[in-house]
PDB file of C-alpha atoms in Angstrom:
ATOM      1  CA  UNK A 186      29.591  -4.245  -8.150  1.00  0.00           C
ATOM      2  CA  UNK A 187      28.841  -0.506  -8.211  1.00  0.00           C
ATOM      3  CA  UNK A 188      26.635  -0.727 -11.280  1.00  0.00           C
ATOM      4  CA  UNK A 189      24.283  -2.991  -9.322  1.00  0.00           C
ATOM      5  CA  UNK A 190      23.880  -0.452  -6.525  1.00  0.00           C
ATOM      6  CA  UNK A 191      20.943   1.901  -6.001  1.00  0.00           C
ATOM      7  CA  UNK A 192      22.902   4.138  -3.654  1.00  0.00           C
ATOM      8  CA  UNK A 193      26.588   4.689  -2.997  1.00  0.00           C
ATOM      9  CA  UNK A 194      27.639   6.548   0.140  1.00  0.00           C
ATOM     10  CA  UNK A 195      30.568   8.804  -0.757  1.00  0.00           C
ATOM     11  CA  UNK A 196      31.013  10.804   2.438  1.00  0.00           C
ATOM     12  CA  UNK A 197      34.444  12.297   1.768  1.00  0.00           C
ATOM     13  CA  UNK A 198      35.842  14.207  -1.235  1.00  0.00           C
ATOM     14  CA  UNK A 199      38.218  11.272  -1.810  1.00  0.00           C
ATOM     15  CA  UNK A 200      35.412   8.704  -1.990  1.00  0.00           C
ATOM     16  CA  UNK A 201      33.277  10.913  -4.192  1.00  0.00           C
ATOM     17  CA  UNK A 202      36.093  11.390  -6.695  1.00  0.00           C
ATOM     18  CA  UNK A 203      36.977   7.684  -6.773  1.00  0.00           C
ATOM     19  CA  UNK A 204      33.368   6.624  -7.336  1.00  0.00           C
ATOM     20  CA  UNK A 205      32.943   9.153 -10.131  1.00  0.00           C
ATOM     21  CA  UNK A 206      36.080   7.799 -11.793  1.00  0.00           C
ATOM     22  CA  UNK A 207      34.408   4.404 -12.305  1.00  0.00           C
ATOM     23  CA  UNK A 208      30.930   5.715 -13.119  1.00  0.00           C
ATOM     24  CA  UNK A 209      29.666   5.199 -16.656  1.00  0.00           C
ATOM     25  CA  UNK A 210      27.067   7.327 -18.481  1.00  0.00           C
ATOM     26  CA  UNK A 211      24.353   4.692 -18.097  1.00  0.00           C
ATOM     27  CA  UNK A 212      24.930   4.037 -14.388  1.00  0.00           C
ATOM     28  CA  UNK A 213      21.725   4.763 -12.490  1.00  0.00           C
ATOM     29  CA  UNK A 214      22.870   4.731  -8.892  1.00  0.00           C
ATOM     30  CA  UNK A 215      22.770   7.873  -6.793  1.00  0.00           C
ATOM     31  CA  UNK A 216      25.596   9.271  -4.720  1.00  0.00           C
ATOM     32  CA  UNK A 217      24.650  10.106  -1.149  1.00  0.00           C
ATOM     33  CA  UNK A 218      26.593  11.746   1.663  1.00  0.00           C
ATOM     34  CA  UNK A 219      26.004  10.265   5.104  1.00  0.00           C
ATOM     35  CA  UNK A 220      28.967  10.698   7.401  1.00  0.00           C
ATOM     36  CA  UNK A 221      30.573   7.857   9.345  1.00  0.00           C
ATOM     37  CA  UNK A 222      29.737   7.856  13.044  1.00  0.00           C
ATOM     38  CA  UNK A 223      32.303   9.113  15.540  1.00  0.00           C
ATOM     39  CA  UNK A 224      32.092   8.356  19.241  1.00  0.00           C
ATOM     40  CA  UNK A 225      31.856  11.891  20.577  1.00  0.00           C
ATOM     41  CA  UNK A 226      30.322  10.532  23.789  1.00  0.00           C
ATOM     42  CA  UNK A 227      33.749   9.471  24.991  1.00  0.00           C
ATOM     43  CA  UNK A 228      34.779  13.113  24.902  1.00  0.00           C
ATOM     44  CA  UNK A 229      31.956  14.036  27.279  1.00  0.00           C
ATOM     45  CA  UNK A 230      33.428  12.068  30.165  1.00  0.00           C
ATOM     46  CA  UNK A 231      34.706  14.134  33.065  1.00  0.00           C
ATOM     47  CA  UNK A 232      38.265  15.250  32.405  1.00  0.00           C
ATOM     48  CA  UNK A 233      41.063  14.852  34.925  1.00  0.00           C
ATOM     49  CA  UNK A 234      43.107  17.797  33.751  1.00  0.00           C
ATOM     50  CA  UNK A 235      44.757  18.267  37.137  1.00  0.00           C
ATOM     51  CA  UNK A 236      45.834  14.612  37.293  1.00  0.00           C
ATOM     52  CA  UNK A 237      47.090  14.622  33.705  1.00  0.00           C
ATOM     53  CA  UNK A 238      49.144  17.770  34.218  1.00  0.00           C
ATOM     54  CA  UNK A 239      50.545  16.405  37.450  1.00  0.00           C
ATOM     55  CA  UNK A 240      51.550  13.145  35.757  1.00  0.00           C
ATOM     56  CA  UNK A 241      53.582  14.968  33.103  1.00  0.00           C
ATOM     57  CA  UNK A 242      54.725  17.914  35.224  1.00  0.00           C
ATOM     58  CA  UNK A 243      52.753  20.439  33.190  1.00  0.00           C
ATOM     59  CA  UNK A 244      52.090  23.798  34.779  1.00  0.00           C
ATOM     60  CA  UNK A 245      51.009  26.999  33.062  1.00  0.00           C
ATOM     61  CA  UNK A 246      52.641  26.316  29.702  1.00  0.00           C
ATOM     62  CA  UNK A 247      50.775  26.737  26.430  1.00  0.00           C
ATOM     63  CA  UNK A 248      50.131  23.244  25.066  1.00  0.00           C
ATOM     64  CA  UNK A 249      50.525  22.197  21.427  1.00  0.00           C
ATOM     65  CA  UNK A 250      49.340  18.631  20.817  1.00  0.00           C
ATOM     66  CA  UNK A 251      49.937  15.920  18.225  1.00  0.00           C
ATOM     67  CA  UNK A 252      47.787  12.779  18.496  1.00  0.00           C
ATOM     68  CA  UNK A 253      48.493   9.823  16.226  1.00  0.00           C
ATOM     69  CA  UNK A 254      50.512   6.746  15.490  1.00  0.00           C
ATOM     70  CA  UNK A 255      54.239   7.337  15.316  1.00  0.00           C
ATOM     71  CA  UNK A 256      54.535   6.001  11.773  1.00  0.00           C
ATOM     72  CA  UNK A 257      55.765   7.486   8.518  1.00  0.00           C
ATOM     73  CA  UNK A 258      52.314   8.297   7.108  1.00  0.00           C
ATOM     74  CA  UNK A 259      51.529  10.422  10.195  1.00  0.00           C
ATOM     75  CA  UNK A 260      54.865  12.247   9.874  1.00  0.00           C
ATOM     76  CA  UNK A 261      55.549  12.978  13.569  1.00  0.00           C
ATOM     77  CA  UNK A 262      59.100  14.111  12.722  1.00  0.00           C
ATOM     78  CA  UNK A 263      57.792  17.231  11.003  1.00  0.00           C
ATOM     79  CA  UNK A 264      55.996  18.100  14.238  1.00  0.00           C
ATOM     80  CA  UNK A 265      59.173  17.550  16.276  1.00  0.00           C
ATOM     81  CA  UNK A 266      61.301  19.594  13.864  1.00  0.00           C
ATOM     82  CA  UNK A 267      58.945  22.554  14.192  1.00  0.00           C
ATOM     83  CA  UNK A 268      59.523  22.715  17.957  1.00  0.00           C
ATOM     84  CA  UNK A 269      62.846  24.651  18.118  1.00  0.00           C
ATOM     85  CA  UNK A 270      61.553  27.214  15.619  1.00  0.00           C
ATOM     86  CA  UNK A 271      58.557  27.908  17.836  1.00  0.00           C
ATOM     87  CA  UNK A 272      60.672  28.021  20.999  1.00  0.00           C
ATOM     88  CA  UNK A 273      62.834  30.773  19.515  1.00  0.00           C
ATOM     89  CA  UNK A 274      59.785  33.056  19.749  1.00  0.00           C
ATOM     90  CA  UNK A 275      57.796  31.504  22.626  1.00  0.00           C
ATOM     91  CA  UNK A 276      59.591  29.832  25.514  1.00  0.00           C
ATOM     92  CA  UNK A 277      56.597  28.927  27.695  1.00  0.00           C
ATOM     93  CA  UNK A 278      55.276  26.187  25.389  1.00  0.00           C
ATOM     94  CA  UNK A 279      55.066  22.432  25.773  1.00  0.00           C
ATOM     95  CA  UNK A 280      54.526  20.014  22.912  1.00  0.00           C
ATOM     96  CA  UNK A 281      52.596  16.810  23.573  1.00  0.00           C
ATOM     97  CA  UNK A 282      53.096  13.720  21.423  1.00  0.00           C
ATOM     98  CA  UNK A 283      50.274  11.287  22.131  1.00  0.00           C
ATOM     99  CA  UNK A 284      50.688   7.884  20.512  1.00  0.00           C
ATOM    100  CA  UNK A 285      53.116   5.072  19.768  1.00  0.00           C
ATOM    101  CA  UNK A 286      54.562   3.337  16.750  1.00  0.00           C
ATOM    102  CA  UNK A 287      57.632   2.120  14.934  1.00  0.00           C
ATOM    103  CA  UNK A 288      59.124   5.616  14.632  1.00  0.00           C
ATOM    104  CA  UNK A 289      59.190   6.137  18.396  1.00  0.00           C
ATOM    105  CA  UNK A 290      62.956   5.626  18.707  1.00  0.00           C
ATOM    106  CA  UNK A 291      63.601   7.980  15.798  1.00  0.00           C
ATOM    107  CA  UNK A 292      61.311  10.584  17.326  1.00  0.00           C
ATOM    108  CA  UNK A 293      63.127  10.326  20.678  1.00  0.00           C
ATOM    109  CA  UNK A 294      66.485  10.625  18.912  1.00  0.00           C
ATOM    110  CA  UNK A 295      65.343  13.721  17.000  1.00  0.00           C
ATOM    111  CA  UNK A 296      64.087  15.357  20.186  1.00  0.00           C
ATOM    112  CA  UNK A 297      67.489  14.820  21.828  1.00  0.00           C
ATOM    113  CA  UNK A 298      69.444  16.024  18.805  1.00  0.00           C
ATOM    114  CA  UNK A 299      67.353  19.196  18.676  1.00  0.00           C
ATOM    115  CA  UNK A 300      67.888  19.684  22.413  1.00  0.00           C
ATOM    116  CA  UNK A 301      64.178  20.165  23.120  1.00  0.00           C
ATOM    117  CA  UNK A 302      63.671  17.384  25.709  1.00  0.00           C
ATOM    118  CA  UNK A 303      62.458  19.909  28.276  1.00  0.00           C
ATOM    119  CA  UNK A 304      59.664  21.080  26.010  1.00  0.00           C
ATOM    120  CA  UNK A 305      58.409  17.831  24.462  1.00  0.00           C
ATOM    121  CA  UNK A 306      56.297  15.342  26.402  1.00  0.00           C
ATOM    122  CA  UNK A 307      55.725  11.867  24.990  1.00  0.00           C
ATOM    123  CA  UNK A 308      52.673  10.390  26.690  1.00  0.00           C
ATOM    124  CA  UNK A 309      52.415   7.108  24.814  1.00  0.00           C
ATOM    125  CA  UNK A 310      48.975   5.834  23.866  1.00  0.00           C
ATOM    126  CA  UNK A 311      46.094   7.323  25.847  1.00  0.00           C
ATOM    127  CA  UNK A 312      42.434   6.438  26.134  1.00  0.00           C
ATOM    128  CA  UNK A 313      41.541   9.748  27.842  1.00  0.00           C
ATOM    129  CA  UNK A 314      41.658  11.859  24.690  1.00  0.00           C
ATOM    130  CA  UNK A 315      39.011  14.180  26.109  1.00  0.00           C
ATOM    131  CA  UNK A 316      41.371  15.091  28.955  1.00  0.00           C
ATOM    132  CA  UNK A 317      44.287  15.529  26.536  1.00  0.00           C
ATOM    133  CA  UNK A 318      42.227  17.907  24.400  1.00  0.00           C
ATOM    134  CA  UNK A 319      41.042  19.846  27.436  1.00  0.00           C
ATOM    135  CA  UNK A 320      44.710  20.597  28.164  1.00  0.00           C
ATOM    136  CA  UNK A 321      45.400  21.612  24.567  1.00  0.00           C
ATOM    137  CA  UNK A 322      45.510  25.144  23.175  1.00  0.00           C
ATOM    138  CA  UNK A 323      46.418  24.228  19.582  1.00  0.00           C
ATOM    139  CA  UNK A 324      46.032  20.837  17.895  1.00  0.00           C
ATOM    140  CA  UNK A 325      48.398  19.807  15.098  1.00  0.00           C
ATOM    141  CA  UNK A 326      47.796  17.076  12.519  1.00  0.00           C
ATOM    142  CA  UNK A 327      50.755  16.249  10.310  1.00  0.00           C
ATOM    143  CA  UNK A 328      50.790  13.542   7.680  1.00  0.00           C
ATOM    144  CA  UNK A 329      51.760  12.477   4.193  1.00  0.00           C
ATOM    145  CA  UNK A 330      48.294  11.232   3.275  1.00  0.00           C
ATOM    146  CA  UNK A 331      44.759  12.552   3.383  1.00  0.00           C
ATOM    147  CA  UNK A 332      43.381  13.889   6.712  1.00  0.00           C
ATOM    148  CA  UNK A 333      40.052  14.819   5.218  1.00  0.00           C
ATOM    149  CA  UNK A 334      37.231  14.170   7.722  1.00  0.00           C
ATOM    150  CA  UNK A 335      39.346  11.863   9.896  1.00  0.00           C
ATOM    151  CA  UNK A 336      38.047  11.268  13.413  1.00  0.00           C
ATOM    152  CA  UNK A 337      41.380  12.575  14.706  1.00  0.00           C
ATOM    153  CA  UNK A 338      40.379  16.006  13.340  1.00  0.00           C
ATOM    154  CA  UNK A 339      36.684  15.860  14.143  1.00  0.00           C
ATOM    155  CA  UNK A 340      37.401  15.208  17.840  1.00  0.00           C
ATOM    156  CA  UNK A 341      39.290  18.478  18.447  1.00  0.00           C
ATOM    157  CA  UNK A 342      36.596  20.208  16.381  1.00  0.00           C
ATOM    158  CA  UNK A 343      34.044  18.864  18.860  1.00  0.00           C
ATOM    159  CA  UNK A 344      36.127  20.122  21.787  1.00  0.00           C
ATOM    160  CA  UNK A 345      36.560  23.555  20.169  1.00  0.00           C
ATOM    161  CA  UNK A 346      40.339  23.249  19.760  1.00  0.00           C
ATOM    162  CA  UNK A 347      41.799  25.248  16.837  1.00  0.00           C
ATOM    163  CA  UNK A 348      43.574  22.924  14.395  1.00  0.00           C
ATOM    164  CA  UNK A 349      46.593  23.197  12.148  1.00  0.00           C
ATOM    165  CA  UNK A 350      46.732  20.606   9.375  1.00  0.00           C
ATOM    166  CA  UNK A 351      49.632  20.014   7.019  1.00  0.00           C
ATOM    167  CA  UNK A 352      48.259  19.741   3.490  1.00  0.00           C
ATOM    168  CA  UNK A 353      47.950  16.238   2.076  1.00  0.00           C
ATOM    169  CA  UNK A 354      45.550  14.453  -0.229  1.00  0.00           C
ATOM    170  CA  UNK A 355      42.128  16.079  -0.292  1.00  0.00           C
ATOM    171  CA  UNK A 356      42.526  18.423   2.672  1.00  0.00           C
ATOM    172  CA  UNK A 357      42.205  21.584   0.578  1.00  0.00           C
ATOM    173  CA  UNK A 358      38.899  20.282  -0.801  1.00  0.00           C
ATOM    174  CA  UNK A 359      37.562  19.396   2.625  1.00  0.00           C
ATOM    175  CA  UNK A 360      38.733  22.346   4.726  1.00  0.00           C
ATOM    176  CA  UNK A 361      38.897  26.118   4.231  1.00  0.00           C
ATOM    177  CA  UNK A 362      42.131  27.816   5.267  1.00  0.00           C
ATOM    178  CA  UNK A 363      41.603  30.279   8.139  1.00  0.00           C
ATOM    179  CA  UNK A 364      37.888  29.455   8.161  1.00  0.00           C
ATOM    180  CA  UNK A 365      37.750  25.813   9.325  1.00  0.00           C
ATOM    181  CA  UNK A 366      41.417  25.151  10.075  1.00  0.00           C
ATOM    182  CA  UNK A 367      44.871  26.563   9.503  1.00  0.00           C
ATOM    183  CA  UNK A 368      46.249  24.743   6.449  1.00  0.00           C
ATOM    184  CA  UNK A 369      50.050  24.560   6.460  1.00  0.00           C
ATOM    185  CA  UNK A 370      52.459  23.406   3.807  1.00  0.00           C
ATOM    186  CA  UNK A 371      53.919  19.995   4.629  1.00  0.00           C
ATOM    187  CA  UNK A 372      57.275  21.091   6.045  1.00  0.00           C
ATOM    188  CA  UNK A 373      58.432  21.960   9.529  1.00  0.00           C
ATOM    189  CA  UNK A 374      59.165  25.615   8.757  1.00  0.00           C
ATOM    190  CA  UNK A 375      55.663  26.282   7.463  1.00  0.00           C
ATOM    191  CA  UNK A 376      54.167  24.328  10.348  1.00  0.00           C
ATOM    192  CA  UNK A 377      56.171  26.374  12.868  1.00  0.00           C
ATOM    193  CA  UNK A 378      54.951  29.585  11.215  1.00  0.00           C
ATOM    194  CA  UNK A 379      51.370  28.379  11.514  1.00  0.00           C
ATOM    195  CA  UNK A 380      51.794  27.533  15.199  1.00  0.00           C
ATOM    196  CA  UNK A 381      53.384  30.919  15.844  1.00  0.00           C
ATOM    197  CA  UNK A 382      50.584  32.739  14.051  1.00  0.00           C
ATOM    198  CA  UNK A 383      47.968  31.012  16.176  1.00  0.00           C
ATOM    199  CA  UNK A 384      49.926  31.584  19.382  1.00  0.00           C
ATOM    200  CA  UNK A 385      50.078  35.303  18.600  1.00  0.00           C
ATOM    201  CA  UNK A 386      46.579  35.809  17.235  1.00  0.00           C
ATOM    202  CA  UNK A 387      43.880  35.477  19.908  1.00  0.00           C
ATOM    203  CA  UNK A 388      41.104  36.387  17.461  1.00  0.00           C
ATOM    204  CA  UNK A 389      42.136  33.721  14.948  1.00  0.00           C
ATOM    205  CA  UNK A 390      42.353  31.045  17.651  1.00  0.00           C
ATOM    206  CA  UNK A 391      38.883  31.987  18.861  1.00  0.00           C
ATOM    207  CA  UNK A 392      37.524  31.989  15.309  1.00  0.00           C
ATOM    208  CA  UNK A 393      38.887  28.516  14.549  1.00  0.00           C
ATOM    209  CA  UNK A 394      37.774  27.118  17.909  1.00  0.00           C
ATOM    210  CA  UNK A 395      34.210  28.278  17.227  1.00  0.00           C
ATOM    211  CA  UNK A 396      34.397  26.938  13.666  1.00  0.00           C
ATOM    212  CA  UNK A 397      34.772  23.318  14.813  1.00  0.00           C
ATOM    213  CA  UNK A 398      31.229  22.609  16.058  1.00  0.00           C
ATOM    214  CA  UNK A 399      29.778  24.605  13.148  1.00  0.00           C
ATOM    215  CA  UNK A 400      31.734  22.429  10.710  1.00  0.00           C
ATOM    216  CA  UNK A 401      30.444  19.243  12.367  1.00  0.00           C
ATOM    217  CA  UNK A 402      26.856  20.462  12.146  1.00  0.00           C
ATOM    218  CA  UNK A 403      27.054  21.758   8.577  1.00  0.00           C
ATOM    219  CA  UNK A 404      28.722  18.581   7.313  1.00  0.00           C
ATOM    220  CA  UNK A 405      26.374  16.254   9.225  1.00  0.00           C
ATOM    221  CA  UNK A 406      28.778  14.600  11.662  1.00  0.00           C
ATOM    222  CA  UNK A 407      26.517  14.572  14.704  1.00  0.00           C
ATOM    223  CA  UNK A 408      24.891  11.205  15.356  1.00  0.00           C
ATOM    224  CA  UNK A 409      21.348  12.589  15.321  1.00  0.00           C
ATOM    225  CA  UNK A 410      21.921  13.936  11.814  1.00  0.00           C
ATOM    226  CA  UNK A 411      23.457  10.651  10.642  1.00  0.00           C
ATOM    227  CA  UNK A 412      20.495   8.672  11.995  1.00  0.00           C
ATOM    228  CA  UNK A 413      17.957  11.068  10.490  1.00  0.00           C
ATOM    229  CA  UNK A 414      19.593  11.076   7.053  1.00  0.00           C
ATOM    230  CA  UNK A 415      19.972   7.276   7.090  1.00  0.00           C
ATOM    231  CA  UNK A 416      16.305   6.772   7.924  1.00  0.00           C
ATOM    232  CA  UNK A 417      15.157   9.310   5.336  1.00  0.00           C
ATOM    233  CA  UNK A 418      17.363   7.749   2.668  1.00  0.00           C
ATOM    234  CA  UNK A 419      16.101   4.209   3.220  1.00  0.00           C
ATOM    235  CA  UNK A 420      12.476   5.306   3.454  1.00  0.00           C
ATOM    236  CA  UNK A 421      12.843   7.134   0.143  1.00  0.00           C
ATOM    237  CA  UNK A 422      14.533   4.123  -1.439  1.00  0.00           C
ATOM    238  CA  UNK A 423      11.724   1.821  -0.296  1.00  0.00           C
ATOM    239  CA  UNK A 424       9.032   4.181  -1.612  1.00  0.00           C
ATOM    240  CA  UNK A 425      10.703   4.448  -4.992  1.00  0.00           C
ATOM    241  CA  UNK A 426      11.162   0.687  -5.323  1.00  0.00           C
ATOM    242  CA  UNK A 427       7.997  -0.570  -3.652  1.00  0.00           C
ATOM    243  CA  UNK A 428       6.866  -2.371  -6.802  1.00  0.00           C
ATOM    244  CA  UNK A 429      10.139  -4.335  -6.867  1.00  0.00           C
ATOM    245  CA  UNK A 430       9.933  -5.551  -3.285  1.00  0.00           C
TER     246      UNK A 430
END
């Protein structure tokens, strides 16, 4: 199929590598990079931070947030296991787990066994992610597979929330450690160290929060850039193939 294409949109490092693996020397198609659209508009809706905090009895704690399905590939247990290590150094911290899935019972069991029930809040699935992020000081993405350019990372970028990502797949190709995100090894000890570093370092948190929107702009994630590049690409393709139409 690919050899019949004029253009192939490889908008992540993973896609680019996989397409190049099947390319042959005589293939004439061009690789382009137009990002997938993300509904940032839903993050612009007015947040009900006061109502959210009231619902989950949150006060002045520092909030560390995980958003994702509670399934093995998202590795929520690594997030939970980092909690007691953080609490040894910082007591006034709450950890939000936003999502649901088949590991929910195991997550609840781990929270109880670690005796951190008072510091972990399980919200279930939420549609008001903008409000959740507005309550968040540090966003954590764990996982056993690639996070590279996932919407779940781009959304906190948009909201200027500093992110910690456990390394998986193509993350080290897509993100720069301490420039775009904090890249942690994929274990709870390393993750806890990353959370602690960000909790302690105001300058680093500020740097990473400001890096998010810059990353989105530089990589072309805003809808106006996607529309512009799509139009320019198709206009160029038509001009170059006018005699075939």
